[in-house]
mmCIF file of C-alpha atoms in Angstrom:
data_model
loop_
_atom_site.group_PDB
_atom_site.id
_atom_site.type_symbol
_atom_site.label_atom_id
_atom_site.label_comp_id
_atom_site.label_asym_id
_atom_site.label_seq_id
_atom_site.Cartn_x
_atom_site.Cartn_y
_atom_site.Cartn_z
ATOM 1 C CA MET A 1102 110.495 103.430 83.158
ATOM 2 C CA SER A 1103 109.210 99.894 82.381
ATOM 3 C CA ASP A 1104 112.436 98.595 83.955
ATOM 4 C CA LEU A 1105 111.483 100.081 87.351
ATOM 5 C CA ALA A 1106 111.769 97.323 89.972
ATOM 6 C CA ALA A 1107 110.572 96.858 93.565
ATOM 7 C CA PRO A 1108 112.274 93.844 95.195
ATOM 8 C CA GLY A 1109 110.224 92.277 97.989
ATOM 9 C CA PHE A 1110 107.049 93.997 96.772
ATOM 10 C CA PRO A 1111 104.362 92.161 94.735
ATOM 11 C CA GLU A 1112 105.526 93.902 91.571
ATOM 12 C CA GLU A 1113 104.141 91.455 89.021
ATOM 13 C CA GLU A 1114 100.696 91.522 90.642
ATOM 14 C CA VAL A 1115 100.662 95.325 90.533
ATOM 15 C CA ARG A 1116 101.773 95.385 86.901
ATOM 16 C CA HIS A 1117 99.094 92.831 86.015
ATOM 17 C CA ARG A 1118 96.454 95.075 87.591
ATOM 18 C CA ALA A 1119 97.811 98.060 85.669
ATOM 19 C CA ARG A 1120 97.286 96.103 82.451
ATOM 20 C CA ALA A 1121 94.035 94.250 83.181
ATOM 21 C CA GLY A 1122 92.149 96.704 85.400
ATOM 22 C CA ALA A 1123 89.139 95.478 87.386
ATOM 23 C CA ALA A 1124 89.319 91.989 85.830
ATOM 24 C CA ALA A 1125 92.499 91.375 87.846
ATOM 25 C CA ALA A 1126 90.409 91.184 91.032
ATOM 26 C CA PHE A 1127 89.375 87.694 89.881
ATOM 27 C CA PRO A 1128 91.154 84.556 88.643
ATOM 28 C CA PRO A 1129 91.589 84.300 84.856
ATOM 29 C CA PRO A 1130 88.130 83.742 83.366
ATOM 30 C CA GLY A 1131 89.521 80.943 81.180
ATOM 31 C CA GLU A 1132 90.012 78.883 84.348
ATOM 32 C CA TYR A 1133 86.299 78.983 85.139
ATOM 33 C CA GLY A 1134 84.859 75.484 85.195
ATOM 34 C CA GLY A 1135 88.256 73.814 85.160
ATOM 35 C CA VAL A 1136 89.909 74.969 88.402
ATOM 36 C CA LEU A 1137 88.639 74.632 91.965
ATOM 37 C CA PHE A 1138 89.869 77.567 94.025
ATOM 38 C CA GLY A 1139 90.592 77.333 97.749
ATOM 39 C CA ALA A 1140 91.793 79.462 100.629
ATOM 40 C CA GLU A 1141 95.042 80.596 99.015
ATOM 41 C CA GLY A 1142 93.379 82.461 96.154
ATOM 42 C CA GLY A 1143 95.990 84.117 93.952
ATOM 43 C CA GLY A 1144 99.631 84.454 94.850
ATOM 44 C CA GLY A 1145 100.253 80.963 96.271
ATOM 45 C CA GLU A 1146 103.475 80.615 98.199
ATOM 46 C CA ARG A 1147 104.242 84.322 98.027
ATOM 47 C CA ARG A 1148 100.919 85.228 99.704
ATOM 48 C CA SER A 1149 101.543 82.635 102.447
ATOM 49 C CA ALA A 1150 105.016 84.050 103.057
ATOM 50 C CA ASP A 1151 103.660 87.602 103.137
ATOM 51 C CA ARG A 1152 101.054 86.675 105.758
ATOM 52 C CA ALA A 1153 103.672 84.907 107.862
ATOM 53 C CA ARG A 1154 105.873 87.996 107.908
ATOM 54 C CA ASP A 1155 103.271 90.741 108.177
ATOM 55 C CA PRO A 1156 100.708 90.875 111.013
ATOM 56 C CA LEU A 1157 98.341 93.044 108.973
ATOM 57 C CA ASP A 1158 98.261 90.504 106.152
ATOM 58 C CA ALA A 1159 97.689 87.763 108.759
ATOM 59 C CA LEU A 1160 94.392 89.313 109.873
ATOM 60 C CA ARG A 1161 91.146 87.873 108.549
ATOM 61 C CA ILE A 1162 88.197 89.977 107.369
ATOM 62 C CA THR A 1163 85.149 88.625 109.222
ATOM 63 C CA PRO A 1164 81.647 89.188 107.796
ATOM 64 C CA PRO A 1165 78.816 88.676 110.294
ATOM 65 C CA VAL A 1166 75.745 86.544 109.704
ATOM 66 C CA PHE A 1167 73.293 89.245 110.772
ATOM 67 C CA MET A 1168 73.642 92.522 108.870
ATOM 68 C CA PRO A 1169 71.438 95.364 110.116
ATOM 69 C CA GLN A 1170 73.187 97.917 107.886
ATOM 70 C CA ARG A 1171 72.327 95.818 104.851
ATOM 71 C CA LEU A 1172 68.711 95.838 105.961
ATOM 72 C CA ALA A 1173 68.820 99.619 106.306
ATOM 73 C CA ARG A 1174 70.288 99.888 102.807
ATOM 74 C CA LEU A 1175 67.612 97.549 101.453
ATOM 75 C CA ILE A 1176 64.875 99.748 102.926
ATOM 76 C CA GLU A 1177 66.536 102.876 101.544
ATOM 77 C CA LEU A 1178 66.890 101.450 98.028
ATOM 78 C CA GLY A 1179 63.665 99.456 97.916
ATOM 79 C CA ARG A 1180 65.587 96.402 96.672
ATOM 80 C CA GLU A 1181 68.327 94.020 97.731
ATOM 81 C CA PRO A 1182 71.664 95.887 97.748
ATOM 82 C CA ASP A 1183 74.893 94.509 96.295
ATOM 83 C CA TYR A 1184 78.539 95.558 96.064
ATOM 84 C CA ARG A 1185 77.757 98.190 93.425
ATOM 85 C CA ASP A 1186 75.834 100.140 96.082
ATOM 86 C CA VAL A 1187 78.971 100.834 98.135
ATOM 87 C CA GLU A 1188 79.870 104.536 98.057
ATOM 88 C CA LEU A 1189 83.656 104.989 98.181
ATOM 89 C CA THR A 1190 83.805 108.802 98.188
ATOM 90 C CA THR A 1191 85.767 109.819 101.278
ATOM 91 C CA LEU A 1192 86.597 113.056 103.090
ATOM 92 C CA LEU A 1193 90.263 113.023 104.036
ATOM 93 C CA GLY A 1194 92.521 115.767 105.287
ATOM 94 C CA GLY A 1195 90.083 118.468 104.200
ATOM 95 C CA PHE A 1196 89.718 117.033 100.674
ATOM 96 C CA THR A 1197 87.010 115.000 98.943
ATOM 97 C CA SER A 1198 88.504 111.897 97.359
ATOM 98 C CA SER A 1199 86.843 109.516 94.918
ATOM 99 C CA LEU A 1200 88.230 106.627 96.982
ATOM 100 C CA PRO A 1201 89.654 106.137 100.486
ATOM 101 C CA VAL A 1202 93.041 106.372 98.778
ATOM 102 C CA TYR A 1203 95.773 108.954 98.203
ATOM 103 C CA VAL A 1204 99.158 108.938 96.463
ATOM 104 C CA SER A 1205 101.913 108.861 99.079
ATOM 105 C CA ALA A 1206 104.756 111.376 99.118
ATOM 106 C CA LEU A 1207 107.052 110.996 96.117
ATOM 107 C CA GLY A 1208 110.016 113.316 96.431
ATOM 108 C CA SER A 1209 113.194 114.063 94.492
ATOM 109 C CA THR A 1210 114.266 110.475 93.812
ATOM 110 C CA ARG A 1211 115.049 109.595 90.208
ATOM 111 C CA ALA A 1212 112.210 107.050 90.010
ATOM 112 C CA ALA A 1213 109.564 109.688 90.774
ATOM 113 C CA GLY A 1214 111.017 112.397 88.564
ATOM 114 C CA GLY A 1215 110.789 113.181 84.889
ATOM 115 C CA ASP A 1216 108.069 111.823 82.642
ATOM 116 C CA LEU A 1217 107.025 109.136 85.123
ATOM 117 C CA GLY A 1218 106.293 111.691 87.859
ATOM 118 C CA LEU A 1219 104.255 113.802 85.447
ATOM 119 C CA ALA A 1220 102.321 110.783 84.142
ATOM 120 C CA LEU A 1221 101.498 109.707 87.686
ATOM 121 C CA SER A 1222 100.382 113.241 88.557
ATOM 122 C CA ARG A 1223 98.070 113.399 85.553
ATOM 123 C CA GLN A 1224 96.446 110.046 86.320
ATOM 124 C CA ALA A 1225 96.024 110.814 90.019
ATOM 125 C CA GLY A 1226 94.364 114.092 89.085
ATOM 126 C CA ALA A 1227 92.010 112.422 86.619
ATOM 127 C CA LEU A 1228 91.055 109.890 89.305
ATOM 128 C CA GLY A 1229 90.203 112.644 91.793
ATOM 129 C CA ILE A 1230 92.411 111.206 94.538
ATOM 130 C CA PRO A 1231 94.732 113.417 96.624
ATOM 131 C CA MET A 1232 98.456 113.410 95.885
ATOM 132 C CA VAL A 1233 101.422 114.316 98.089
ATOM 133 C CA ILE A 1234 104.445 115.977 96.479
ATOM 134 C CA GLY A 1235 107.343 114.840 98.625
ATOM 135 C CA GLU A 1236 110.369 116.524 100.091
ATOM 136 C CA ASN A 1237 113.477 117.977 98.419
ATOM 137 C CA VAL A 1238 111.979 118.507 94.961
ATOM 138 C CA VAL A 1239 112.635 122.253 94.976
ATOM 139 C CA PRO A 1240 116.142 122.259 96.531
ATOM 140 C CA VAL A 1241 117.255 119.535 94.101
ATOM 141 C CA ASN A 1242 115.306 120.196 90.878
ATOM 142 C CA GLY A 1243 113.959 123.712 91.307
ATOM 143 C CA TYR A 1244 110.469 125.126 91.551
ATOM 144 C CA GLY A 1245 109.880 125.547 87.823
ATOM 145 C CA ARG A 1246 109.749 129.304 87.351
ATOM 146 C CA LEU A 1247 113.336 130.145 86.470
ATOM 147 C CA GLY A 1248 114.164 127.798 83.641
ATOM 148 C CA GLU A 1249 114.493 124.612 85.679
ATOM 149 C CA ALA A 1250 113.570 121.410 83.874
ATOM 150 C CA ALA A 1251 109.771 121.438 83.980
ATOM 151 C CA ASP A 1252 109.472 117.646 84.042
ATOM 152 C CA ARG A 1253 111.401 117.395 87.312
ATOM 153 C CA ALA A 1254 110.417 120.656 89.035
ATOM 154 C CA LEU A 1255 107.615 120.903 91.578
ATOM 155 C CA LEU A 1256 105.510 123.210 89.446
ATOM 156 C CA GLY A 1257 105.434 120.643 86.641
ATOM 157 C CA ARG A 1258 103.851 118.020 88.899
ATOM 158 C CA LEU A 1259 101.434 120.542 90.361
ATOM 159 C CA ARG A 1260 100.211 121.667 86.947
ATOM 160 C CA ALA A 1261 99.997 118.143 85.531
ATOM 161 C CA TYR A 1262 97.778 117.111 88.431
ATOM 162 C CA ALA A 1263 95.571 120.218 88.476
ATOM 163 C CA GLU A 1264 94.932 120.149 84.710
ATOM 164 C CA GLU A 1265 93.214 116.742 84.992
ATOM 165 C CA LEU A 1266 91.373 117.295 88.263
ATOM 166 C CA PRO A 1267 87.551 117.033 88.238
ATOM 167 C CA ASP A 1268 85.560 119.706 90.061
ATOM 168 C CA GLY A 1269 85.246 119.176 93.798
ATOM 169 C CA ARG A 1270 87.587 116.178 94.012
ATOM 170 C CA GLY A 1271 91.184 115.588 95.003
ATOM 171 C CA GLY A 1272 93.833 117.934 96.307
ATOM 172 C CA VAL A 1273 97.599 118.353 96.582
ATOM 173 C CA ALA A 1274 99.655 118.214 99.771
ATOM 174 C CA VAL A 1275 103.136 119.713 99.442
ATOM 175 C CA GLN A 1276 105.607 118.232 101.873
ATOM 176 C CA GLN A 1277 108.378 120.224 103.515
ATOM 177 C CA SER A 1278 111.537 119.037 105.248
ATOM 178 C CA THR A 1279 114.389 121.030 106.761
ATOM 179 C CA GLU A 1280 116.046 121.757 103.406
ATOM 180 C CA ASP A 1281 112.663 122.618 101.871
ATOM 181 C CA ALA A 1282 112.095 125.118 104.670
ATOM 182 C CA ASP A 1283 115.423 126.757 103.807
ATOM 183 C CA ALA A 1284 114.207 127.004 100.202
ATOM 184 C CA GLU A 1285 110.867 128.488 101.410
ATOM 185 C CA VAL A 1286 108.875 125.906 99.465
ATOM 186 C CA TRP A 1287 105.547 126.569 101.168
ATOM 187 C CA ASN A 1288 105.904 130.329 100.620
ATOM 188 C CA LEU A 1289 106.588 129.729 96.917
ATOM 189 C CA VAL A 1290 103.522 127.521 96.485
ATOM 190 C CA TYR A 1291 101.186 129.650 98.602
ATOM 191 C CA SER A 1292 101.972 132.783 96.583
ATOM 192 C CA ASP A 1293 102.045 131.139 93.141
ATOM 193 C CA PRO A 1294 99.167 132.025 90.751
ATOM 194 C CA ALA A 1295 99.384 128.459 89.395
ATOM 195 C CA ALA A 1296 98.340 127.136 92.801
ATOM 196 C CA LEU A 1297 95.548 129.684 93.271
ATOM 197 C CA PRO A 1298 92.722 127.476 91.874
ATOM 198 C CA LEU A 1299 93.671 124.734 94.336
ATOM 199 C CA LEU A 1300 93.934 127.225 97.180
ATOM 200 C CA GLU A 1301 90.624 128.921 96.436
ATOM 201 C CA SER A 1302 88.804 125.592 96.150
ATOM 202 C CA GLY A 1303 90.241 124.308 99.438
ATOM 203 C CA ARG A 1304 92.361 121.662 97.728
ATOM 204 C CA LEU A 1305 95.864 122.643 98.828
ATOM 205 C CA ALA A 1306 97.602 121.269 101.910
ATOM 206 C CA PHE A 1307 101.056 121.548 103.403
ATOM 207 C CA GLU A 1308 102.502 118.448 105.015
ATOM 208 C CA LEU A 1309 105.131 118.672 107.748
ATOM 209 C CA LYS A 1310 107.414 115.675 107.367
ATOM 210 C CA ILE A 1311 108.705 114.261 110.643
ATOM 211 C CA GLY A 1312 109.744 110.903 109.243
ATOM 212 C CA GLN A 1313 108.978 108.015 106.902
ATOM 213 C CA GLY A 1314 108.468 104.296 107.283
ATOM 214 C CA ALA A 1315 111.408 102.926 105.329
ATOM 215 C CA LYS A 1316 114.029 104.830 107.332
ATOM 216 C CA PRO A 1317 112.676 106.155 110.649
ATOM 217 C CA GLY A 1318 114.899 108.739 112.264
ATOM 218 C CA LEU A 1319 116.749 109.586 109.041
ATOM 219 C CA GLY A 1320 116.125 112.231 106.405
ATOM 220 C CA GLY A 1321 115.738 111.673 102.691
ATOM 221 C CA MET A 1322 118.589 109.973 100.830
ATOM 222 C CA THR A 1323 119.549 109.709 97.168
ATOM 223 C CA VAL A 1324 122.595 108.808 95.086
ATOM 224 C CA LEU A 1325 124.234 111.609 93.091
ATOM 225 C CA ASP A 1326 126.874 111.731 90.384
ATOM 226 C CA ALA A 1327 129.870 114.041 90.813
ATOM 227 C CA GLU A 1328 128.290 116.920 88.889
ATOM 228 C CA ALA A 1329 125.092 116.915 90.958
ATOM 229 C CA ALA A 1330 127.089 116.531 94.166
ATOM 230 C CA ALA A 1331 129.097 119.650 93.356
ATOM 231 C CA ARG A 1332 125.884 121.558 92.677
ATOM 232 C CA LEU A 1333 124.097 120.470 95.868
ATOM 233 C CA GLY A 1334 126.980 120.089 98.294
ATOM 234 C CA ASP A 1335 126.230 123.354 100.102
ATOM 235 C CA ARG A 1336 122.626 122.268 100.828
ATOM 236 C CA TYR A 1337 122.956 118.613 101.831
ATOM 237 C CA GLY A 1338 125.264 116.198 103.580
ATOM 238 C CA ILE A 1339 127.475 114.513 100.972
ATOM 239 C CA ASP A 1340 129.286 111.273 101.803
ATOM 240 C CA ASP A 1341 131.638 109.405 99.454
ATOM 241 C CA VAL A 1342 130.659 105.909 100.583
ATOM 242 C CA PHE A 1343 130.551 104.150 97.184
ATOM 243 C CA GLY A 1344 134.056 104.838 95.888
ATOM 244 C CA ASP A 1345 133.031 104.989 92.228
ATOM 245 C CA GLY A 1346 132.419 108.699 91.717
ATOM 246 C CA ARG A 1347 128.833 108.557 92.998
ATOM 247 C CA VAL A 1348 128.027 109.870 96.454
ATOM 248 C CA LEU A 1349 125.315 109.569 99.098
ATOM 249 C CA ARG A 1350 123.193 112.706 99.503
ATOM 250 C CA SER A 1351 121.426 112.992 102.867
ATOM 251 C CA SER A 1352 118.842 115.403 104.206
ATOM 252 C CA THR A 1353 118.742 116.260 107.878
ATOM 253 C CA PRO A 1354 115.843 114.552 109.668
ATOM 254 C CA GLY A 1355 114.798 117.575 111.728
ATOM 255 C CA THR A 1356 114.499 117.749 115.511
ATOM 256 C CA PHE A 1357 111.156 117.427 117.265
ATOM 257 C CA THR A 1358 109.743 117.373 120.742
ATOM 258 C CA ALA A 1359 106.064 117.493 121.598
ATOM 259 C CA GLU A 1360 106.257 121.257 122.073
ATOM 260 C CA ILE A 1361 108.188 121.820 118.835
ATOM 261 C CA LEU A 1362 105.590 119.820 116.900
ATOM 262 C CA ARG A 1363 102.747 121.674 118.584
ATOM 263 C CA GLN A 1364 104.239 125.056 117.701
ATOM 264 C CA GLN A 1365 105.057 124.010 114.136
ATOM 265 C CA VAL A 1366 101.432 123.061 113.464
ATOM 266 C CA ARG A 1367 100.202 126.298 114.993
ATOM 267 C CA LEU A 1368 102.716 128.260 112.906
ATOM 268 C CA MET A 1369 101.488 126.552 109.733
ATOM 269 C CA ARG A 1370 97.877 127.401 110.527
ATOM 270 C CA ASN A 1371 98.807 130.997 111.264
ATOM 271 C CA ASN A 1372 101.100 131.587 108.267
ATOM 272 C CA PHE A 1373 99.045 129.689 105.672
ATOM 273 C CA PRO A 1374 95.437 130.017 106.853
ATOM 274 C CA ARG A 1375 93.854 128.866 103.568
ATOM 275 C CA ALA A 1376 95.924 125.672 103.289
ATOM 276 C CA ARG A 1377 95.148 122.417 105.063
ATOM 277 C CA VAL A 1378 97.720 121.115 107.544
ATOM 278 C CA TRP A 1379 99.016 117.551 107.329
ATOM 279 C CA VAL A 1380 101.669 115.913 109.505
ATOM 280 C CA LYS A 1381 103.597 112.794 108.477
ATOM 281 C CA LEU A 1382 105.004 110.476 111.153
ATOM 282 C CA HIS A 1383 107.374 107.550 110.946
ATOM 283 C CA PRO A 1384 106.487 104.335 112.835
ATOM 284 C CA GLY A 1385 108.132 105.330 116.098
ATOM 285 C CA ARG A 1386 107.390 103.669 119.410
ATOM 286 C CA ASP A 1387 105.604 106.847 120.577
ATOM 287 C CA VAL A 1388 103.582 107.220 117.365
ATOM 288 C CA ALA A 1389 100.269 107.402 119.251
ATOM 289 C CA GLU A 1390 101.490 110.284 121.417
ATOM 290 C CA ALA A 1391 102.881 112.152 118.397
ATOM 291 C CA ALA A 1392 99.589 111.708 116.521
ATOM 292 C CA ARG A 1393 97.666 113.028 119.518
ATOM 293 C CA VAL A 1394 99.881 116.136 119.766
ATOM 294 C CA ALA A 1395 99.528 116.864 116.034
ATOM 295 C CA ALA A 1396 95.736 116.431 116.066
ATOM 296 C CA GLU A 1397 95.226 118.532 119.186
ATOM 297 C CA ALA A 1398 97.371 121.297 117.682
ATOM 298 C CA GLY A 1399 94.988 121.439 114.718
ATOM 299 C CA ALA A 1400 96.333 119.135 111.988
ATOM 300 C CA ASP A 1401 93.678 118.257 109.402
ATOM 301 C CA ALA A 1402 95.314 114.876 108.803
ATOM 302 C CA VAL A 1403 97.997 112.759 110.427
ATOM 303 C CA THR A 1404 99.819 110.342 108.132
ATOM 304 C CA VAL A 1405 101.574 107.296 109.599
ATOM 305 C CA ASP A 1406 104.010 105.286 107.517
ATOM 306 C CA GLY A 1407 104.417 101.696 108.660
ATOM 307 C CA ALA A 1408 107.843 100.084 108.579
ATOM 308 C CA GLU A 1409 106.700 98.347 105.371
ATOM 309 C CA GLY A 1410 106.706 101.693 103.544
ATOM 310 C CA GLY A 1411 108.832 102.035 100.441
ATOM 311 C CA THR A 1412 111.530 104.497 99.461
ATOM 312 C CA GLY A 1413 113.869 105.320 96.620
ATOM 313 C CA TRP A 1414 116.978 104.737 98.745
ATOM 314 C CA ALA A 1415 117.731 103.582 102.290
ATOM 315 C CA PRO A 1416 120.383 101.643 104.222
ATOM 316 C CA GLY A 1417 119.563 97.933 104.038
ATOM 317 C CA ALA A 1418 119.303 97.556 107.812
ATOM 318 C CA PHE A 1419 116.416 100.022 108.049
ATOM 319 C CA PRO A 1420 113.581 98.425 106.027
ATOM 320 C CA ALA A 1421 114.507 95.048 107.496
ATOM 321 C CA GLN A 1422 114.919 95.955 111.161
ATOM 322 C CA VAL A 1423 113.848 99.488 112.109
ATOM 323 C CA GLY A 1424 110.385 100.820 112.985
ATOM 324 C CA LEU A 1425 107.038 99.354 114.005
ATOM 325 C CA PRO A 1426 104.938 97.371 111.519
ATOM 326 C CA LEU A 1427 101.837 99.216 110.375
ATOM 327 C CA ALA A 1428 99.599 96.761 112.235
ATOM 328 C CA GLU A 1429 101.312 97.626 115.517
ATOM 329 C CA CYS A 1430 101.052 101.356 114.772
ATOM 330 C CA LEU A 1431 97.319 100.907 114.212
ATOM 331 C CA ARG A 1432 96.970 98.927 117.440
ATOM 332 C CA ARG A 1433 98.737 101.613 119.486
ATOM 333 C CA LEU A 1434 96.781 104.401 117.830
ATOM 334 C CA ALA A 1435 93.490 102.603 118.477
ATOM 335 C CA ALA A 1436 94.364 102.034 122.124
ATOM 336 C CA ALA A 1437 95.163 105.719 122.630
ATOM 337 C CA GLY A 1438 92.301 107.026 120.478
ATOM 338 C CA PRO A 1439 93.296 107.707 116.843
ATOM 339 C CA PRO A 1440 93.324 111.228 115.371
ATOM 340 C CA PRO A 1441 90.089 112.284 113.638
ATOM 341 C CA CYS A 1442 91.693 111.808 110.216
ATOM 342 C CA LEU A 1443 94.349 109.098 110.161
ATOM 343 C CA LEU A 1444 96.039 108.294 106.845
ATOM 344 C CA VAL A 1445 98.293 105.235 106.642
ATOM 345 C CA SER A 1446 100.693 103.703 104.177
ATOM 346 C CA GLY A 1447 102.971 100.716 103.959
ATOM 347 C CA ARG A 1448 102.864 97.972 101.304
ATOM 348 C CA MET A 1449 99.413 98.952 100.058
ATOM 349 C CA TRP A 1450 98.524 97.342 96.763
ATOM 350 C CA GLU A 1451 95.244 95.402 97.096
ATOM 351 C CA GLY A 1452 91.822 95.756 98.689
ATOM 352 C CA GLY A 1453 92.175 93.335 101.584
ATOM 353 C CA ARG A 1454 95.086 95.160 103.220
ATOM 354 C CA ALA A 1455 93.333 98.477 102.645
ATOM 355 C CA VAL A 1456 90.045 97.306 104.208
ATOM 356 C CA LYS A 1457 91.877 95.960 107.262
ATOM 357 C CA SER A 1458 93.612 99.312 107.741
ATOM 358 C CA LEU A 1459 90.307 101.172 107.402
ATOM 359 C CA ALA A 1460 88.653 98.818 109.896
ATOM 360 C CA LEU A 1461 91.456 99.509 112.378
ATOM 361 C CA GLY A 1462 90.955 103.265 112.326
ATOM 362 C CA ALA A 1463 92.448 104.705 109.140
ATOM 363 C CA ARG A 1464 90.452 107.112 107.006
ATOM 364 C CA ALA A 1465 92.409 106.309 103.827
ATOM 365 C CA VAL A 1466 95.461 104.412 102.600
ATOM 366 C CA GLY A 1467 98.420 105.634 100.570
ATOM 367 C CA LEU A 1468 99.814 104.171 97.359
ATOM 368 C CA GLY A 1469 103.565 104.623 96.878
ATOM 369 C CA ARG A 1470 105.437 101.837 95.113
ATOM 370 C CA ALA A 1471 102.178 100.503 93.689
ATOM 371 C CA ALA A 1472 101.368 103.870 92.103
ATOM 372 C CA LEU A 1473 104.842 104.167 90.575
ATOM 373 C CA LEU A 1474 104.878 100.603 89.247
ATOM 374 C CA ALA A 1475 101.384 100.889 87.762
ATOM 375 C CA THR A 1476 102.317 104.141 86.045
ATOM 376 C CA ALA A 1477 105.597 102.680 84.799
ATOM 377 C CA GLU A 1478 103.694 99.740 83.299
ATOM 378 C CA ASP A 1479 101.468 102.134 81.330
ATOM 379 C CA PRO A 1480 102.158 105.891 81.612
ATOM 380 C CA ARG A 1481 98.809 106.724 80.008
ATOM 381 C CA ALA A 1482 96.384 104.608 82.048
ATOM 382 C CA GLY A 1483 98.231 102.120 84.272
ATOM 383 C CA LEU A 1484 97.379 103.854 87.531
ATOM 384 C CA VAL A 1485 93.768 104.330 86.413
ATOM 385 C CA ARG A 1486 93.345 100.623 85.673
ATOM 386 C CA PHE A 1487 95.146 99.606 88.858
ATOM 387 C CA THR A 1488 92.819 101.842 90.867
ATOM 388 C CA GLU A 1489 89.749 100.445 89.098
ATOM 389 C CA CYS A 1490 90.764 96.995 90.353
ATOM 390 C CA LEU A 1491 91.394 98.308 93.868
ATOM 391 C CA ALA A 1492 88.016 100.085 93.891
ATOM 392 C CA LEU A 1493 86.196 96.928 92.858
ATOM 393 C CA GLU A 1494 87.904 94.929 95.612
ATOM 394 C CA LEU A 1495 86.990 97.580 98.172
ATOM 395 C CA CYS A 1496 83.342 97.477 97.094
ATOM 396 C CA LEU A 1497 83.236 93.687 97.210
ATOM 397 C CA LEU A 1498 84.850 93.450 100.637
ATOM 398 C CA ILE A 1499 82.907 96.292 102.277
ATOM 399 C CA SER A 1500 79.636 94.938 100.906
ATOM 400 C CA ALA A 1501 80.491 91.441 102.166
ATOM 401 C CA LEU A 1502 80.655 92.939 105.662
ATOM 402 C CA GLY A 1503 77.098 94.236 105.244
ATOM 403 C CA LYS A 1504 78.294 97.837 105.002
ATOM 404 C CA TYR A 1505 78.174 100.426 102.242
ATOM 405 C CA ALA A 1506 80.823 103.065 103.045
ATOM 406 C CA PRO A 1507 84.465 102.862 104.179
ATOM 407 C CA ALA A 1508 83.659 104.934 107.274
ATOM 408 C CA ALA A 1509 81.276 102.206 108.481
ATOM 409 C CA LEU A 1510 84.119 99.716 108.981
ATOM 410 C CA ASP A 1511 85.294 99.011 112.534
ATOM 411 C CA ARG A 1512 87.500 96.674 114.567
ATOM 412 C CA ASP A 1513 84.854 93.938 114.700
ATOM 413 C CA ASP A 1514 85.408 93.463 110.964
ATOM 414 C CA VAL A 1515 88.885 91.912 111.422
ATOM 415 C CA TRP A 1516 90.214 89.026 113.506
ATOM 416 C CA SER A 1517 93.393 87.150 114.274
ATOM 417 C CA PRO A 1518 94.234 84.867 117.204
ATOM 418 C CA GLU A 1519 97.882 85.916 116.978
ATOM 419 C CA PHE A 1520 97.275 89.662 117.210
ATOM 420 C CA PRO A 1521 96.349 90.844 120.731
ATOM 421 C CA GLY A 1522 93.721 93.541 120.945
ATOM 422 C CA ILE A 1523 92.279 92.935 117.472
ATOM 423 C CA HIS A 1524 90.469 89.594 117.806
ATOM 424 C CA VAL A 1525 86.701 89.629 118.219
ATOM 425 C CA ASP A 1526 85.300 88.288 121.484
ATOM 426 C CA GLY A 1527 83.198 85.174 121.157
#
């Protein structure tokens, strides 16, 4: 899958990190002594354009002069602390993660299936970061018990992840949409002996999908050939919009009100008492109210996709024009009081954007396109090296703020004159 592409996403930067690892957090060492670096850093015109378009990228991270938490760390250690003293281990959604990072939902799309999906699962497991298995995998590719292709079935991803998982770290969240509910996906996983080690160690979650950032208000979409369309036509909406033998396959988005969401979460807790409960929201204008309802009903984590989130397939008008930017979602959630465990995603690929999201109330950030691209660049270790670079950036940035854990970040750590409600007084 080295030909996997992500237009509009910093693909080359991600691939470079997948090759170079932590060294990619810095300019090329051969330029030392011969190049004077300024405010742009890496990325040049592309970074400037990204900041102009995206309010989260436009924020500045603002270290203080006086750092009482650094003093406390100094006293604790008996020496001057540095970035290597930052502890990135994070509790999120009932799991312990090695980083404030998880792998976002990757469903039945072709890009996330086959060998690439298994390679990503193995690397995420080895890293000890949680992973979400997205919607429609079972209705489209099967569960994996009855002769379905193991590389595309849900059970294949689950096993690949669990086989690499270190003790006490990580966890799997299995997403369910309307069609997944018809296929009884959660019942299959909850009763499967292969999932028992995750269940008994408290590392299995079920995620109720209400929407996603790249196409708010719509269900999952893929492109099928005629053979697959004939096989799946009784489960999904099929629309011959392309005129070349391929068809559009659409999931139903599901119908929710506050009371329906409340009862769904309660039903999940009642029917699957040993599994964690996650809820995924699209960037709707009432995202803060929906997050509040989910948290009060008992969700262990609420995931919010910003409009910058990626997808395998969507109408062109949606990523460009539909949904709130992640920065605005974070602002509204902060104003209303964010859920105890807020997970966010949307164009995450480097430490600065992640730290800003954490400072604005998120517990962890999700890697979607970045995780796929890094794995495609090197199926054996691309995601591992990419994450090493991200971890180093997180340590450097958090330490520069005079803090030594992601949970210590707060709104005073970011500033922008163009973003109401985020700038620091004085």
